[in-house]
Coordinates of C-alpha atoms and ligand atoms in Angstrom, one line a residue:
X20 CA -12.9 -25.1 -2.1
X21 CA -14.6 -26.9 -5.0
X22 CA -16.9 -23.9 -5.4
X23 CA -13.9 -21.7 -5.8
X24 CA -12.8 -23.5 -9.0
X25 CA -16.1 -23.3 -10.8
X26 CA -16.4 -19.6 -10.8
X27 CA -16.7 -18.9 -14.6
X28 CA -13.9 -16.9 -16.2
X29 CA -16.6 -15.7 -18.6
X30 CA -18.5 -14.0 -15.8
X31 CA -15.4 -11.8 -15.1
X32 CA -14.9 -10.8 -18.7
X33 CA -18.6 -9.7 -18.8
X34 CA -17.7 -6.7 -16.5
X35 CA -15.1 -5.3 -18.8
X36 CA -15.7 -1.8 -20.3
X37 CA -13.5 1.1 -21.1
X38 CA -14.3 3.0 -17.9
X39 CA -13.0 0.7 -15.1
X40 CA -16.2 -1.2 -15.0
X41 CA -14.3 -3.4 -12.5
X42 CA -12.3 -2.5 -9.4
X43 CA -10.2 -5.5 -9.2
X44 CA -8.8 -8.4 -11.2
X45 CA -7.7 -10.4 -8.1
X46 CA -10.3 -13.1 -8.3
X47 CA -9.7 -13.6 -12.0
X48 CA -5.9 -13.8 -11.4
X49 CA -6.5 -16.5 -8.7
X50 CA -8.8 -18.5 -11.0
X51 CA -6.3 -18.3 -13.9
X52 CA -3.4 -19.5 -11.6
X53 CA -5.6 -22.4 -10.3
X54 CA -6.1 -23.5 -13.9
X55 CA -2.4 -23.4 -14.6
X56 CA -1.5 -25.0 -11.2
X57 CA -4.3 -27.0 -9.6
X58 CA -2.1 -27.6 -6.5
X59 CA -2.8 -24.0 -5.6
X60 CA -6.2 -25.1 -4.3
X61 CA -4.5 -27.3 -1.8
X62 CA -2.1 -24.6 -0.8
X63 CA -4.9 -22.1 -0.3
X64 CA -6.9 -24.6 1.7
X65 CA -3.8 -25.2 3.9
X66 CA -3.5 -21.4 4.5
X67 CA -7.2 -21.2 5.3
X68 CA -6.8 -24.0 7.9
X69 CA -3.8 -22.2 9.4
X70 CA -5.8 -18.9 9.4
X71 CA -8.8 -20.3 11.2
X72 CA -6.6 -22.0 13.8
X73 CA -4.5 -18.9 14.4
X74 CA -7.6 -16.8 14.8
X75 CA -9.0 -19.3 17.3
X76 CA -5.8 -19.3 19.4
X77 CA -5.0 -15.6 19.3
X78 CA -8.2 -13.8 20.1
X79 CA -6.3 -11.6 22.6
X80 CA -4.6 -10.0 19.7
X81 CA -7.8 -8.2 18.8
X82 CA -7.3 -5.8 21.7
X83 CA -3.6 -5.5 21.4
X84 CA -2.2 -2.1 20.8
X85 CA 0.7 -3.4 18.8
X86 CA 1.3 -1.6 15.5
X87 CA 3.0 -3.4 12.7
X88 CA 4.8 -1.3 10.0
X89 CA 5.0 -2.7 6.5
X90 CA 7.9 -1.7 4.3
X91 CA 6.6 -0.6 0.8
X92 CA 8.4 -0.2 -2.5
X93 CA 6.5 1.6 -5.2
X94 CA 7.6 0.8 -8.8
X95 CA 6.4 3.5 -11.1
X96 CA 6.5 2.1 -14.7
X97 CA 5.7 4.9 -17.1
X98 CA 5.4 5.4 -20.9
X99 CA 4.2 9.0 -21.1
X100 CA 5.5 11.7 -18.6
X101 CA 1.9 12.0 -17.3
X102 CA 2.2 8.4 -16.0
X103 CA 5.4 9.2 -14.2
X104 CA 3.5 10.2 -11.0
X105 CA 5.2 12.5 -8.5
X106 CA 6.7 11.6 -5.1
X107 CA 3.9 13.6 -3.5
X108 CA 1.2 11.5 -5.2
X109 CA 2.9 8.4 -3.9
X110 CA 3.1 9.9 -0.4
X111 CA -0.6 10.8 -0.6
X112 CA -1.4 7.1 -1.1
X113 CA 0.8 6.1 1.9
X114 CA -1.1 8.7 3.9
X115 CA -4.5 7.1 2.9
X116 CA -3.3 3.7 4.0
X117 CA -2.1 4.9 7.3
X118 CA -5.5 6.4 8.0
X119 CA -7.6 3.5 6.6
X120 CA -5.6 0.7 8.4
X121 CA -5.7 2.7 11.7
X122 CA -9.5 3.6 11.5
X123 CA -8.4 7.3 11.4
X124 CA -10.2 8.0 8.1
X125 CA -12.9 10.7 8.1
X126 CA -15.7 8.4 7.1
X127 CA -15.7 6.5 10.4
X128 CA -18.3 8.6 12.2
X129 CA -20.8 8.0 9.4
X130 CA -20.7 4.2 9.7
X131 CA -24.3 3.1 10.6
X132 CA -24.7 2.3 14.3
X133 CA -25.3 -1.4 13.8
X134 CA -21.8 -1.7 12.2
X135 CA -19.9 0.6 14.6
X136 CA -19.0 -2.2 17.1
X137 CA -17.4 -4.2 14.2
X138 CA -15.0 -1.3 13.2
X139 CA -11.4 -2.3 13.6
X140 CA -8.2 -0.4 14.0
X141 CA -6.2 -3.0 12.1
X142 CA -3.0 -1.8 13.6
X143 CA -1.0 -1.8 10.4
X144 CA 1.0 1.2 9.1
X145 CA 3.0 1.5 5.9
X146 CA 6.3 3.2 5.2
X147 CA 8.1 3.9 2.0
X148 CA 11.2 1.8 2.4
X149 CA 14.3 3.6 3.6
X150 CA 16.7 0.8 2.7
X151 CA 16.7 -1.4 -0.3
X152 CA 17.3 -5.2 -0.4
X153 CA 21.1 -4.6 -0.7
X154 CA 21.1 -2.4 2.4
X155 CA 21.5 0.9 0.5
X156 CA 19.5 4.0 1.3
X157 CA 16.4 4.5 -0.8
X158 CA 13.2 6.6 -0.9
X159 CA 11.2 3.4 -1.6
X160 CA 10.4 4.4 -5.1
X161 CA 11.8 3.0 -8.4
X162 CA 11.1 4.7 -11.7
X163 CA 11.2 2.8 -15.0
X164 CA 10.5 4.3 -18.5
X165 CA 8.9 1.7 -20.7
X166 CA 7.9 1.3 -24.3
X167 CA 4.9 -0.8 -23.3
X168 CA 1.7 1.2 -23.8
X169 CA -0.4 -1.1 -21.7
X170 CA 0.6 -4.1 -19.7
X171 CA -1.3 -7.2 -20.7
X172 CA -1.5 -9.5 -18.9
X173 CA -1.4 -7.1 -16.0
X174 CA 1.4 -8.9 -14.2
X175 CA 3.8 -8.5 -17.1
X176 CA 4.5 -5.2 -15.3
X177 CA 6.4 -7.2 -12.8
X178 CA 9.2 -8.2 -15.2
X179 CA 12.0 -6.0 -16.4
X180 CA 12.5 -8.1 -19.5
X181 CA 8.9 -7.5 -20.5
X182 CA 9.1 -3.7 -20.1
X183 CA 8.2 -3.6 -16.4
X184 CA 10.3 -3.6 -13.2
X185 CA 11.5 -6.6 -11.2
X186 CA 10.2 -7.1 -7.7
X187 CA 12.3 -6.4 -4.6
X188 CA 12.5 -9.5 -2.3
X189 CA 8.8 -10.1 -1.8
X190 CA 9.3 -11.7 1.6
X191 CA 10.7 -8.4 2.9
X192 CA 8.7 -5.8 1.0
X193 CA 5.2 -5.1 -0.1
X194 CA 5.8 -4.4 -3.8
X195 CA 3.3 -2.0 -5.5
X196 CA 3.6 -1.6 -9.2
X197 CA 1.9 1.5 -10.7
X198 CA 1.3 1.9 -14.4
X199 CA -1.1 1.5 -17.3
X200 CA -2.2 -2.0 -16.4
X201 CA -5.5 -2.1 -18.3
X202 CA -8.5 -0.2 -19.7
X203 CA -10.8 -2.3 -17.5
X204 CA -9.2 -2.9 -14.1
X205 CA -8.1 -0.5 -11.5
X206 CA -6.0 -3.0 -9.5
X207 CA -5.0 -6.6 -8.8
X208 CA -3.4 -8.3 -5.8
X209 CA -1.6 -11.6 -5.1
X210 CA -3.2 -13.7 -2.4
X211 CA -0.8 -15.3 0.1
X212 CA 0.4 -18.7 -1.1
X213 CA 0.2 -18.0 -4.8
X214 CA 3.9 -18.9 -4.9
X215 CA 5.0 -16.6 -7.8
X216 CA 7.6 -14.5 -6.0
X217 CA 8.3 -12.5 -9.1
X218 CA 4.7 -11.2 -9.1
X219 CA 3.9 -11.1 -5.4
X220 CA 2.4 -7.8 -4.4
X221 CA -0.2 -5.5 -5.9
X222 CA -0.6 -3.8 -9.3
X223 CA -2.5 -0.5 -9.6
X224 CA -3.6 1.6 -12.5
X225 CA -2.0 5.1 -12.3
X226 CA -5.5 6.6 -12.2
X227 CA -6.4 4.7 -9.1
X228 CA -3.3 5.5 -7.0
X229 CA -3.1 8.3 -4.4
X230 CA -5.4 11.3 -4.1
X231 CA -3.7 13.9 -6.4
X232 CA -2.2 14.1 -9.9
X233 CA -3.3 11.3 -12.2
X234 CA -5.8 10.2 -9.6
X235 CA -7.7 13.4 -9.8
X236 CA -11.2 12.3 -10.8
X237 CA -14.0 10.6 -8.8
X238 CA -15.0 8.0 -8.1
X239 CA -11.5 6.4 -7.7
X240 CA -9.6 9.5 -6.4
X241 CA -9.3 8.7 -2.7
X242 CA -6.7 5.9 -2.8
X243 CA -9.2 3.1 -1.8
X244 CA -8.2 0.9 -4.7
X245 CA -4.9 0.3 -2.9
X246 CA -6.6 -0.1 0.5
X247 CA -8.7 -2.8 -1.1
X248 CA -6.0 -4.6 -2.9
X249 CA -3.7 -4.7 0.1
X250 CA -6.7 -6.4 1.9
X251 CA -6.5 -9.2 -0.6
X252 CA -2.7 -9.3 -0.2
X253 CA -3.3 -9.9 3.5
X254 CA -5.8 -12.7 2.6
X255 CA -9.2 -10.9 2.6
X256 CA -11.9 -12.0 0.2
X257 CA -14.5 -9.7 -1.2
X258 CA -17.4 -9.3 1.2
X259 CA -19.7 -11.2 -1.2
X260 CA -17.4 -14.1 -1.2
X261 CA -15.7 -15.9 -4.0
X262 CA -18.6 -15.9 -6.5
X263 CA -20.0 -12.8 -7.9
X264 CA -23.2 -14.5 -9.2
X265 CA -24.6 -15.7 -6.0
X266 CA -28.2 -14.6 -5.5
X267 CA -28.8 -17.5 -3.1
X268 CA -26.1 -16.1 -0.7
X269 CA -24.3 -19.5 -0.7
X270 CA -20.8 -17.9 -0.6
X271 CA -19.2 -15.8 2.0
X272 CA -15.8 -14.3 2.8
X273 CA -14.8 -16.5 5.8
X274 CA -15.4 -13.6 8.1
X275 CA -18.1 -13.7 10.7
X276 CA -18.8 -10.0 11.3
X277 CA -19.3 -9.1 7.7
X278 CA -23.0 -9.9 6.8
X279 CA -23.6 -12.0 3.7
X280 CA -24.5 -10.0 0.6
X281 CA -25.2 -10.8 -3.0
X282 CA -24.3 -7.3 -4.5
X283 CA -20.9 -5.9 -5.2
X284 CA -22.1 -2.3 -4.9
X285 CA -20.0 -1.5 -7.9
X286 CA -19.8 2.2 -8.7
X287 CA -22.5 2.9 -6.0
X288 CA -22.7 5.1 -3.1
X289 CA -25.7 3.6 -1.4
X290 CA -27.9 4.7 1.6
X291 CA -28.2 2.4 4.6
X292 CA -29.9 0.0 4.9
X293 CA -29.3 -2.1 1.7
X294 CA -30.9 -5.4 2.4
X295 CA -29.5 -8.5 0.7
X296 CA -29.4 -12.1 2.0
X297 CA -32.1 -11.1 4.6
X298 CA -29.9 -8.6 6.3
X299 CA -28.4 -5.1 6.0
X300 CA -25.2 -5.2 3.9
X301 CA -22.0 -3.6 5.0
X302 CA -21.6 -1.8 1.7
X303 CA -19.1 0.7 3.2
X304 CA -16.6 -2.1 3.8
X305 CA -13.3 -1.6 2.0
X306 CA -13.6 -5.1 0.4
X307 CA -16.6 -4.0 -1.7
X308 CA -16.6 -2.2 -5.0
X309 CA -18.4 0.9 -3.6
X310 CA -17.1 4.3 -4.7
X311 CA -14.0 5.5 -2.9
X312 CA -15.8 8.2 -1.0
X313 CA -18.4 5.8 0.3
X314 CA -16.0 3.2 1.8
X315 CA -15.2 3.4 5.5
X316 CA -14.0 0.4 7.4
X317 CA -12.5 -3.0 8.0
X318 CA -14.0 -5.3 10.6
X319 CA -12.4 -7.0 13.6
X320 CA -12.9 -10.3 11.8
X321 CA -11.0 -9.0 8.8
X322 CA -8.3 -7.6 11.1
X323 CA -7.8 -11.1 12.6
X324 CA -7.5 -12.7 9.1
X325 CA -4.9 -10.0 8.2
X326 CA -2.9 -10.6 11.4
X327 CA -3.0 -14.4 10.7
X328 CA -1.5 -13.7 7.3
X329 CA 1.2 -11.6 8.9
X330 CA 2.0 -14.4 11.3
X331 CA 1.9 -17.1 8.6
X332 CA 2.5 -16.7 4.9
X333 CA 3.5 -13.0 5.1
X334 CA 5.6 -13.3 8.3
X335 CA 8.8 -12.2 6.4
X336 CA 7.5 -8.6 6.5
X337 CA 7.7 -8.6 10.3
X338 CA 11.5 -9.1 10.3
X339 CA 12.2 -6.8 7.4
X340 CA 14.7 -4.0 7.9
X341 CA 13.1 -2.1 5.0
X342 CA 11.7 0.6 7.3
X343 CA 14.8 1.0 9.4
X344 CA 16.7 4.2 8.6
X345 CA 20.3 3.3 7.8
X346 CA 21.8 5.6 10.3
X347 CA 20.1 4.0 13.3
X348 CA 21.6 0.6 12.3
X349 CA 25.1 2.1 12.8
X350 CA 25.9 4.6 15.5
X351 CA 24.4 8.0 14.9
X352 CA 27.3 10.4 14.7
X353 CA 27.7 12.5 17.9
X354 CA 27.4 15.8 16.2
X355 CA 24.0 14.8 14.8
X356 CA 22.6 14.2 18.3
X357 CA 23.2 17.9 19.0
X358 CA 21.1 19.0 16.0
X359 CA 17.4 19.4 15.8
X360 CA 15.4 19.7 12.6
X361 CA 12.3 21.8 13.0
X362 CA 9.3 20.4 11.3
X363 CA 9.2 17.5 8.8
X364 CA 7.4 17.8 6.4
X365 CA 8.9 21.1 5.6
X366 CA 7.0 24.0 4.0
X367 CA 9.0 27.2 3.3
X368 CA 12.3 26.9 5.1
X369 CA 14.5 24.2 6.5
X370 CA 15.5 25.2 10.0
X371 CA 18.1 23.4 12.1
X372 CA 19.2 24.2 15.6
X373 CA 22.3 23.2 17.5
X374 CA 21.3 22.4 21.1
X375 CA 24.7 23.1 22.6
X376 CA 25.7 25.9 20.2
X377 CA 27.6 24.9 17.2
X378 CA 31.4 24.7 17.7
X379 CA 32.4 23.2 14.4
X380 CA 31.8 23.6 10.7
X381 CA 29.0 21.6 9.1
X382 CA 28.1 21.3 5.5
X383 CA 24.4 21.2 4.9
X384 CA 23.1 19.8 1.5
X385 CA 19.8 19.0 0.1
X386 CA 19.6 16.2 -2.6
X387 CA 16.7 15.0 -4.5
X388 CA 15.9 11.3 -5.2
X389 CA 17.8 11.4 -8.4
X390 CA 20.9 12.5 -6.6
X391 CA 20.8 16.1 -7.8
X392 CA 22.2 18.5 -5.2
X393 CA 19.9 21.5 -4.7
X394 CA 22.2 23.4 -2.4
X395 CA 25.2 23.0 -0.2
X396 CA 25.8 25.6 2.5
X397 CA 28.3 26.0 5.3
X398 CA 26.9 26.2 8.8
X399 CA 29.3 27.6 11.4
X400 CA 29.3 29.7 14.6
X401 CA 25.5 30.2 14.8
X402 CA 23.0 28.4 16.8
X403 CA 20.5 28.1 14.0
X404 CA 20.7 27.3 10.3
X405 CA 17.8 28.6 8.2
X406 CA 17.4 28.0 4.4
X407 CA 14.6 29.3 2.3
X408 CA 13.3 26.4 0.2
X409 CA 10.1 28.0 -1.2
X410 CA 11.5 27.6 -4.7
X411 CA 12.2 23.9 -4.3
X412 CA 9.4 21.7 -5.7
X413 CA 7.3 19.6 -3.4
X414 CA 8.7 16.1 -3.0
X415 CA 10.9 13.7 -1.1
X416 CA 14.5 14.8 -0.5
X417 CA 17.5 13.9 1.6
X418 CA 19.1 16.4 3.9
X419 CA 22.8 15.6 4.2
X420 CA 24.8 16.9 7.2
X421 CA 28.6 16.5 7.1
X422 CA 31.4 17.4 9.5
X423 CA 35.0 16.6 9.2
X424 CA 34.7 13.0 10.0
X425 CA 31.1 12.0 9.6
X426 CA 28.1 12.2 7.3
X427 CA 24.5 11.9 8.2
X428 CA 21.4 11.6 5.9
X429 CA 17.9 12.3 6.8
X430 CA 14.8 12.0 4.6
X431 CA 12.7 15.2 4.5
X432 CA 9.4 15.8 2.8
X433 CA 8.8 19.2 1.3
X434 CA 5.2 20.3 0.8
X435 CA 4.0 23.7 -0.3
Ligands
ZN132 ZN1 -10.9 -7.0 -5.0
CA133 CA1 -19.0 -12.7 6.2

C-alpha cells in the first residue's frame, strides 16, 4: 500500500486538456483523500484483505446464476437547459449498464480468442429507483437547476448548499450525479471505504452519460464512462494498476486474469495484439481508457472483486427496497389483477385489457414525472382500453388506474 501513496498528483494534472484528455478522476480523488486522511490507507488495506479472503472462500459464486439488482438514483444538476438531459437519455445509460454487466453487449463476439475464457457475466443489473428513501414513489431521477457553471472540485456537485444535490442514503442507493463537472474529466467514482457518505457514488460529465442527447459525439457516446466508474465503485482498479507511470510493470490491479500492462490505451482503439509487460494486453477491458466503441468486457476475476464489495462494504445495496415497486409491498388491488397492459415500453398507443370483462368504471390517467396529467379517461363496459399517445413525448410516465376504492400506479416508458 506504500506504493499507492507515492503516486504523484503532478502526474495526474499533466493529463488535463480541454477535450477530456482523461477518462476518470477516481485515482486522483483517492490520492487527495489519503492526503487529508492517512487512515484511509488502513481502511483500504482492510477492505483488500476482506476482498481476497471472500474471493478465496466463495469461488462457487463464479458459476452462480444469481442476479443482483442495484437501485440507482440519477441526480441531474443543470445550468443550461441543454444540460437538463432527458429521461430517455438516462434510460439509455441504464440500458448500457444492463448489457455490459450481463455480457450482453454487441462487442463480446469480437473479443480476441485468448481472452474469451475470461469474459464474465457479472450478474449485476441496475434499476432506476421506484421508491425514494422516505418510501414515496419516484422515477429515480432528481432534477436541480443550479447557478454553478462548472463544479470544482468535482464532488461539490454532491452538496445542495454548494449548488448541487444531496445524496440519497448511500448505503441503499447507487447515487449518480450528472452535470458539468469539469473540462478535463469525464467521470469520477468513490471507492468502497472512503467514508464520505455525502459523496459516495459516481459523478459523470453530461457529455459522457447515456448514448443520445448530450452524449451524441464519439468517442464517449456509448455510455462506457459510467460502466467504468461503477467498476471503481465496486472496488475495481484500472487494469494497469495504481500507478500510471509504470513501464517496469511493477503495479497491477489485484486481479489475476487481467494481464499486466503499462499503457492506459487512452483515446485509442487498438488492434490485437498489443504487447506490454511481455504479454498481450486486454485493452478492451472496461477498466481501461480505450474509446467507448472498443471496450467489451469485465473478467471473472473482476466479477469476484465486485461481488466481494457487494458482500462487504457495499452490502447495504442488497437489502435496499429501492427497486421494489410500491404496490407490491402492499396488496395489489383486486381490480388490477384483472387488467393487462400490452407492451411496456409503449410506442404509439396504450392498450389495456380486462381479462374477465370489465364490470366497473375505472379512471385511466397518464402523469409525467413532474406530476402533470396528460389525460384522464373513463373506461367502462368494454374489454379493452386503447389510447393514442403518439403526440406524447418519449419519456418515463406513470399510468394511474383508479376504481371507486383503490388506486394503482404503474411506471410506463414511452418511446417513439
Ligand atoms: Zn477510472
Ligand atoms: Ca491483473
